[in-house]
Amino acid sequence: MKKFKVSLLQLDVKFGDPEANYSNVEKYIEEAVQDKPDVLVLPEMWNTGYDLERLETIADKDGQRTKALLTRLAKHFAVNIVGGSVATKEDGKFYNTSYIFDRKGQLISQYQKVHLFGLMSEDDFISAGSTLNQFIIDGIKAAGVICYDIRFPEWERKLMSTGQQILFVSAQWPTKRIEQWKMLLCARAIENQSFVVAVNRVGNAPKDSFNGHSLVIDPLGKILEEGATDIEGIFTCEFDLDDLKAVRGNIPVFDDRRPDLYF
C-alpha cells in the first residue's frame, strides 16, 4: 500500500491585508506539520483576497515574499507545499499565481490561473495564464488548478491525461454556490479516475461570504474528508494511492478516448 497524507489549510483571508495573511499562513503551517503530512494545501488568493482595486500596492512583486516564506517552511519542515495562490505583479501585469514546493524547499512548479472569473471582476484586473500545472511530489504525478478552472473539464482532462494521480484545487468559492463546488469536484474525480484534494477558504469579503467545505475525494467520487462549515482550521486525510489501480484497470477511460472526434 502507498499511503499519502494531506493537510488542508482551510483559512480565513483578511481582505486587502497581506501582513495579517502571511502571519496567519505561517502560524497554520507550523501547526499543521505536527501531524506529519506529506503535503500541505492552501486556498486561493490568500495574501490579499479579492481586493483587486488595490493590487498595485498589495500584490506580491514577482512572488518574492510568498516564495521566500513557503520555500523556507517547506525546507525547514521537510514537507511538500501546494501553495494555493496569491496575487502577484510581474512585468506590469497582475496574476493569480500558484507555487508548488518540494520537501527540500525547491520550487517545482508555478501556475497562473487560466480561467478568470468575471462575476468577481477578476478579468478586469488580472491577466490569464496559459501553461499547464503538472508536477511530481514524492514520486507521485499530480496537477493543480485554481477555483473557476474546475468548471472546464477539458482543462482537467488535459492536465490528468499523462498519468496524474492527484488533482489539487485551491479556491475562494462563495457560500451561495457551494453545492456546485461539491458536485463539480466529485465529477472531476470520477471522470479522471483520480484523487481530488480541494481547499476552499472561509470568512467574509465585502461582496461575498465563504464557508469552506474543503474536500478530499477518491477516484469513485466518495468524499473521504470534508472541512467543517465556516471553521478556520486544518483538516487531514490519509488515503491509499494503490486504490487507483483497481479503478483504472476496470474502466480504462483514458485508453478508450476518441480525441480525434472531440475537436
Short mmCIF file of N, CA and C in Angstrom, two decimals, residues 11-105:
data_model
loop_
_atom_site.label_atom_id
_atom_site.label_comp_id
_atom_site.label_asym_id
_atom_site.label_seq_id
_atom_site.Cartn_x
_atom_site.Cartn_y
_atom_site.Cartn_z
N LEU A 11 -8.54 28.36 5.53
CA LEU A 11 -8.23 29.59 6.25
C LEU A 11 -9.18 30.73 5.91
N ASP A 12 -9.31 31.64 6.87
CA ASP A 12 -9.94 32.93 6.60
C ASP A 12 -8.89 33.79 5.91
N VAL A 13 -9.32 34.64 5.00
CA VAL A 13 -8.41 35.53 4.28
C VAL A 13 -8.85 36.96 4.57
N LYS A 14 -7.97 37.74 5.17
CA LYS A 14 -8.30 39.11 5.51
C LYS A 14 -8.19 39.99 4.26
N PHE A 15 -9.29 40.63 3.93
CA PHE A 15 -9.41 41.40 2.69
C PHE A 15 -8.37 42.52 2.65
N GLY A 16 -7.48 42.44 1.66
CA GLY A 16 -6.52 43.51 1.45
C GLY A 16 -5.50 43.69 2.55
N ASP A 17 -5.20 42.64 3.31
CA ASP A 17 -4.29 42.76 4.46
C ASP A 17 -3.19 41.69 4.38
N PRO A 18 -2.19 41.90 3.52
CA PRO A 18 -1.14 40.89 3.38
C PRO A 18 -0.41 40.57 4.68
N GLU A 19 -0.17 41.57 5.52
CA GLU A 19 0.58 41.32 6.76
C GLU A 19 -0.14 40.28 7.62
N ALA A 20 -1.43 40.46 7.80
CA ALA A 20 -2.20 39.52 8.61
C ALA A 20 -2.23 38.14 7.95
N ASN A 21 -2.36 38.12 6.64
CA ASN A 21 -2.49 36.84 5.94
C ASN A 21 -1.19 36.03 5.93
N TYR A 22 -0.07 36.69 5.70
CA TYR A 22 1.21 35.96 5.73
C TYR A 22 1.48 35.41 7.12
N SER A 23 1.17 36.20 8.13
CA SER A 23 1.36 35.75 9.51
C SER A 23 0.47 34.54 9.82
N ASN A 24 -0.78 34.59 9.35
CA ASN A 24 -1.72 33.50 9.61
C ASN A 24 -1.31 32.22 8.91
N VAL A 25 -0.86 32.33 7.67
CA VAL A 25 -0.41 31.15 6.93
C VAL A 25 0.79 30.50 7.61
N GLU A 26 1.73 31.30 8.05
CA GLU A 26 2.90 30.74 8.72
C GLU A 26 2.49 30.02 10.01
N LYS A 27 1.58 30.63 10.76
CA LYS A 27 1.11 30.01 12.01
C LYS A 27 0.45 28.67 11.74
N TYR A 28 -0.41 28.61 10.73
CA TYR A 28 -1.12 27.36 10.45
C TYR A 28 -0.21 26.28 9.87
N ILE A 29 0.77 26.67 9.08
CA ILE A 29 1.71 25.68 8.58
C ILE A 29 2.50 25.07 9.73
N GLU A 30 2.95 25.90 10.64
CA GLU A 30 3.70 25.40 11.80
C GLU A 30 2.85 24.46 12.65
N GLU A 31 1.55 24.70 12.70
CA GLU A 31 0.66 23.80 13.43
C GLU A 31 0.40 22.52 12.63
N ALA A 32 0.17 22.66 11.34
CA ALA A 32 -0.21 21.51 10.52
C ALA A 32 0.89 20.46 10.44
N VAL A 33 2.14 20.86 10.43
CA VAL A 33 3.22 19.89 10.27
C VAL A 33 3.35 18.96 11.47
N GLN A 34 2.72 19.30 12.59
CA GLN A 34 2.80 18.43 13.77
C GLN A 34 2.16 17.07 13.51
N ASP A 35 1.25 17.01 12.53
CA ASP A 35 0.59 15.75 12.19
C ASP A 35 1.36 14.97 11.12
N LYS A 36 2.51 15.51 10.72
CA LYS A 36 3.41 14.86 9.75
C LYS A 36 2.73 14.51 8.42
N PRO A 37 2.09 15.48 7.78
CA PRO A 37 1.50 15.22 6.46
C PRO A 37 2.59 15.16 5.39
N ASP A 38 2.25 14.57 4.27
CA ASP A 38 3.14 14.57 3.12
C ASP A 38 3.07 15.89 2.36
N VAL A 39 1.90 16.50 2.38
CA VAL A 39 1.73 17.76 1.66
C VAL A 39 0.74 18.65 2.39
N LEU A 40 1.00 19.95 2.36
CA LEU A 40 0.08 20.97 2.86
C LEU A 40 -0.52 21.69 1.67
N VAL A 41 -1.82 22.03 1.75
CA VAL A 41 -2.50 22.69 0.64
C VAL A 41 -3.20 23.95 1.15
N LEU A 42 -2.97 25.06 0.47
CA LEU A 42 -3.51 26.37 0.86
C LEU A 42 -4.63 26.80 -0.10
N PRO A 43 -5.47 27.76 0.32
CA PRO A 43 -6.55 28.24 -0.54
C PRO A 43 -6.08 29.28 -1.57
N GLU A 44 -7.02 29.77 -2.33
CA GLU A 44 -6.75 30.74 -3.40
C GLU A 44 -6.59 32.16 -2.85
N MET A 45 -5.72 32.94 -3.50
CA MET A 45 -5.56 34.39 -3.25
C MET A 45 -5.49 34.70 -1.76
N TRP A 46 -4.68 33.89 -1.05
CA TRP A 46 -4.66 34.01 0.40
C TRP A 46 -3.87 35.21 0.90
N ASN A 47 -3.11 35.86 0.05
CA ASN A 47 -2.34 37.01 0.54
C ASN A 47 -3.13 38.31 0.55
N THR A 48 -4.09 38.46 -0.35
CA THR A 48 -4.83 39.72 -0.45
C THR A 48 -6.34 39.57 -0.47
N GLY A 49 -6.83 38.34 -0.73
CA GLY A 49 -8.24 38.21 -1.07
C GLY A 49 -8.49 38.89 -2.41
N TYR A 50 -9.76 39.13 -2.70
CA TYR A 50 -10.10 39.76 -3.98
C TYR A 50 -10.21 41.27 -3.86
N ASP A 51 -9.23 41.87 -3.20
CA ASP A 51 -9.12 43.33 -3.14
C ASP A 51 -8.39 43.78 -4.40
N LEU A 52 -9.05 43.63 -5.53
CA LEU A 52 -8.42 43.80 -6.83
C LEU A 52 -8.06 45.25 -7.15
N GLU A 53 -8.83 46.19 -6.62
CA GLU A 53 -8.58 47.59 -6.96
C GLU A 53 -7.30 48.12 -6.32
N ARG A 54 -6.75 47.41 -5.35
CA ARG A 54 -5.53 47.88 -4.69
C ARG A 54 -4.33 46.98 -4.98
N LEU A 55 -4.42 46.18 -6.03
CA LEU A 55 -3.32 45.27 -6.34
C LEU A 55 -2.00 45.99 -6.59
N GLU A 56 -2.05 47.18 -7.08
CA GLU A 56 -0.82 47.93 -7.35
C GLU A 56 0.04 48.07 -6.10
N THR A 57 -0.61 48.18 -4.96
CA THR A 57 0.14 48.37 -3.72
C THR A 57 0.25 47.12 -2.86
N ILE A 58 -0.62 46.12 -3.06
CA ILE A 58 -0.60 44.97 -2.15
C ILE A 58 -0.22 43.65 -2.82
N ALA A 59 -0.20 43.56 -4.16
CA ALA A 59 0.21 42.32 -4.82
C ALA A 59 1.68 42.04 -4.54
N ASP A 60 2.04 40.78 -4.53
CA ASP A 60 3.40 40.34 -4.24
C ASP A 60 4.26 40.49 -5.50
N LYS A 61 5.24 41.40 -5.46
CA LYS A 61 6.09 41.67 -6.63
C LYS A 61 6.90 40.42 -6.97
N ASP A 62 6.63 39.89 -8.17
CA ASP A 62 7.32 38.69 -8.66
C ASP A 62 7.19 37.50 -7.72
N GLY A 63 6.22 37.55 -6.82
CA GLY A 63 6.02 36.45 -5.88
C GLY A 63 7.13 36.30 -4.87
N GLN A 64 7.94 37.33 -4.69
CA GLN A 64 9.15 37.20 -3.87
C GLN A 64 8.84 36.86 -2.42
N ARG A 65 7.87 37.56 -1.83
CA ARG A 65 7.58 37.30 -0.42
C ARG A 65 6.99 35.91 -0.22
N THR A 66 6.08 35.54 -1.10
CA THR A 66 5.45 34.22 -1.00
C THR A 66 6.46 33.11 -1.16
N LYS A 67 7.29 33.21 -2.18
CA LYS A 67 8.29 32.17 -2.43
C LYS A 67 9.28 32.07 -1.28
N ALA A 68 9.69 33.19 -0.74
CA ALA A 68 10.64 33.17 0.38
C ALA A 68 10.04 32.48 1.60
N LEU A 69 8.78 32.78 1.90
CA LEU A 69 8.12 32.17 3.06
C LEU A 69 7.92 30.68 2.87
N LEU A 70 7.35 30.29 1.74
CA LEU A 70 7.00 28.88 1.55
C LEU A 70 8.21 28.00 1.32
N THR A 71 9.23 28.51 0.64
CA THR A 71 10.43 27.69 0.47
C THR A 71 11.13 27.47 1.81
N ARG A 72 11.14 28.49 2.66
CA ARG A 72 11.75 28.35 3.99
C ARG A 72 11.01 27.31 4.83
N LEU A 73 9.69 27.39 4.83
CA LEU A 73 8.90 26.47 5.65
C LEU A 73 8.94 25.04 5.10
N ALA A 74 8.88 24.90 3.78
CA ALA A 74 8.93 23.56 3.18
C ALA A 74 10.26 22.89 3.51
N LYS A 75 11.34 23.63 3.39
CA LYS A 75 12.67 23.08 3.67
C LYS A 75 12.84 22.79 5.16
N HIS A 76 12.42 23.71 6.02
CA HIS A 76 12.60 23.55 7.46
C HIS A 76 11.84 22.34 7.99
N PHE A 77 10.62 22.15 7.50
CA PHE A 77 9.78 21.06 8.00
C PHE A 77 9.80 19.82 7.09
N ALA A 78 10.58 19.89 6.01
CA ALA A 78 10.68 18.77 5.06
C ALA A 78 9.30 18.29 4.62
N VAL A 79 8.48 19.23 4.15
CA VAL A 79 7.12 18.93 3.74
C VAL A 79 6.86 19.55 2.37
N ASN A 80 6.10 18.85 1.53
CA ASN A 80 5.66 19.43 0.27
C ASN A 80 4.58 20.46 0.53
N ILE A 81 4.57 21.55 -0.23
CA ILE A 81 3.54 22.58 -0.08
C ILE A 81 2.94 22.92 -1.43
N VAL A 82 1.65 22.71 -1.56
CA VAL A 82 0.88 23.23 -2.69
C VAL A 82 0.36 24.58 -2.21
N GLY A 83 0.98 25.64 -2.70
CA GLY A 83 0.84 26.94 -2.06
C GLY A 83 -0.41 27.72 -2.38
N GLY A 84 -1.50 27.03 -2.75
CA GLY A 84 -2.72 27.76 -3.05
C GLY A 84 -2.43 28.73 -4.18
N SER A 85 -2.85 29.98 -4.00
CA SER A 85 -2.45 31.01 -4.96
C SER A 85 -2.41 32.36 -4.26
N VAL A 86 -1.64 33.26 -4.86
CA VAL A 86 -1.51 34.62 -4.34
C VAL A 86 -1.60 35.61 -5.49
N ALA A 87 -1.94 36.84 -5.15
CA ALA A 87 -1.92 37.91 -6.14
C ALA A 87 -0.48 38.35 -6.34
N THR A 88 -0.02 38.34 -7.58
CA THR A 88 1.35 38.75 -7.89
C THR A 88 1.36 39.84 -8.96
N LYS A 89 2.45 40.59 -8.97
CA LYS A 89 2.68 41.58 -10.01
C LYS A 89 3.96 41.22 -10.73
N GLU A 90 3.86 41.04 -12.06
CA GLU A 90 5.00 40.66 -12.86
C GLU A 90 4.98 41.42 -14.18
N ASP A 91 6.05 42.12 -14.46
CA ASP A 91 6.19 42.88 -15.72
C ASP A 91 5.01 43.80 -15.96
N GLY A 92 4.56 44.45 -14.89
CA GLY A 92 3.48 45.42 -15.02
C GLY A 92 2.09 44.85 -15.09
N LYS A 93 1.96 43.52 -14.98
CA LYS A 93 0.65 42.87 -15.00
C LYS A 93 0.42 42.14 -13.68
N PHE A 94 -0.86 41.88 -13.40
CA PHE A 94 -1.22 41.15 -12.19
C PHE A 94 -1.69 39.75 -12.56
N TYR A 95 -1.34 38.79 -11.69
CA TYR A 95 -1.71 37.40 -11.93
C TYR A 95 -2.20 36.76 -10.64
N ASN A 96 -3.00 35.71 -10.81
CA ASN A 96 -3.43 34.84 -9.72
C ASN A 96 -2.51 33.62 -9.83
N THR A 97 -1.50 33.55 -8.97
CA THR A 97 -0.37 32.66 -9.18
C THR A 97 -0.24 31.60 -8.09
N SER A 98 0.00 30.36 -8.52
CA SER A 98 0.22 29.24 -7.61
C SER A 98 1.68 28.80 -7.66
N TYR A 99 2.24 28.48 -6.48
CA TYR A 99 3.61 27.98 -6.39
C TYR A 99 3.60 26.63 -5.66
N ILE A 100 4.37 25.68 -6.16
CA ILE A 100 4.46 24.35 -5.57
C ILE A 100 5.90 24.10 -5.13
N PHE A 101 6.08 23.61 -3.89
CA PHE A 101 7.42 23.38 -3.35
C PHE A 101 7.56 21.93 -2.88
N ASP A 102 8.76 21.37 -3.08
CA ASP A 102 9.01 20.02 -2.58
C ASP A 102 9.59 20.08 -1.17
N ARG A 103 9.94 18.92 -0.64
CA ARG A 103 10.42 18.83 0.74
C ARG A 103 11.76 19.54 0.96
N LYS A 104 12.48 19.78 -0.11
CA LYS A 104 13.77 20.48 0.01
C LYS A 104 13.61 21.99 -0.12
N GLY A 105 12.36 22.43 -0.28
CA GLY A 105 12.10 23.85 -0.43
C GLY A 105 12.30 24.35 -1.84
#
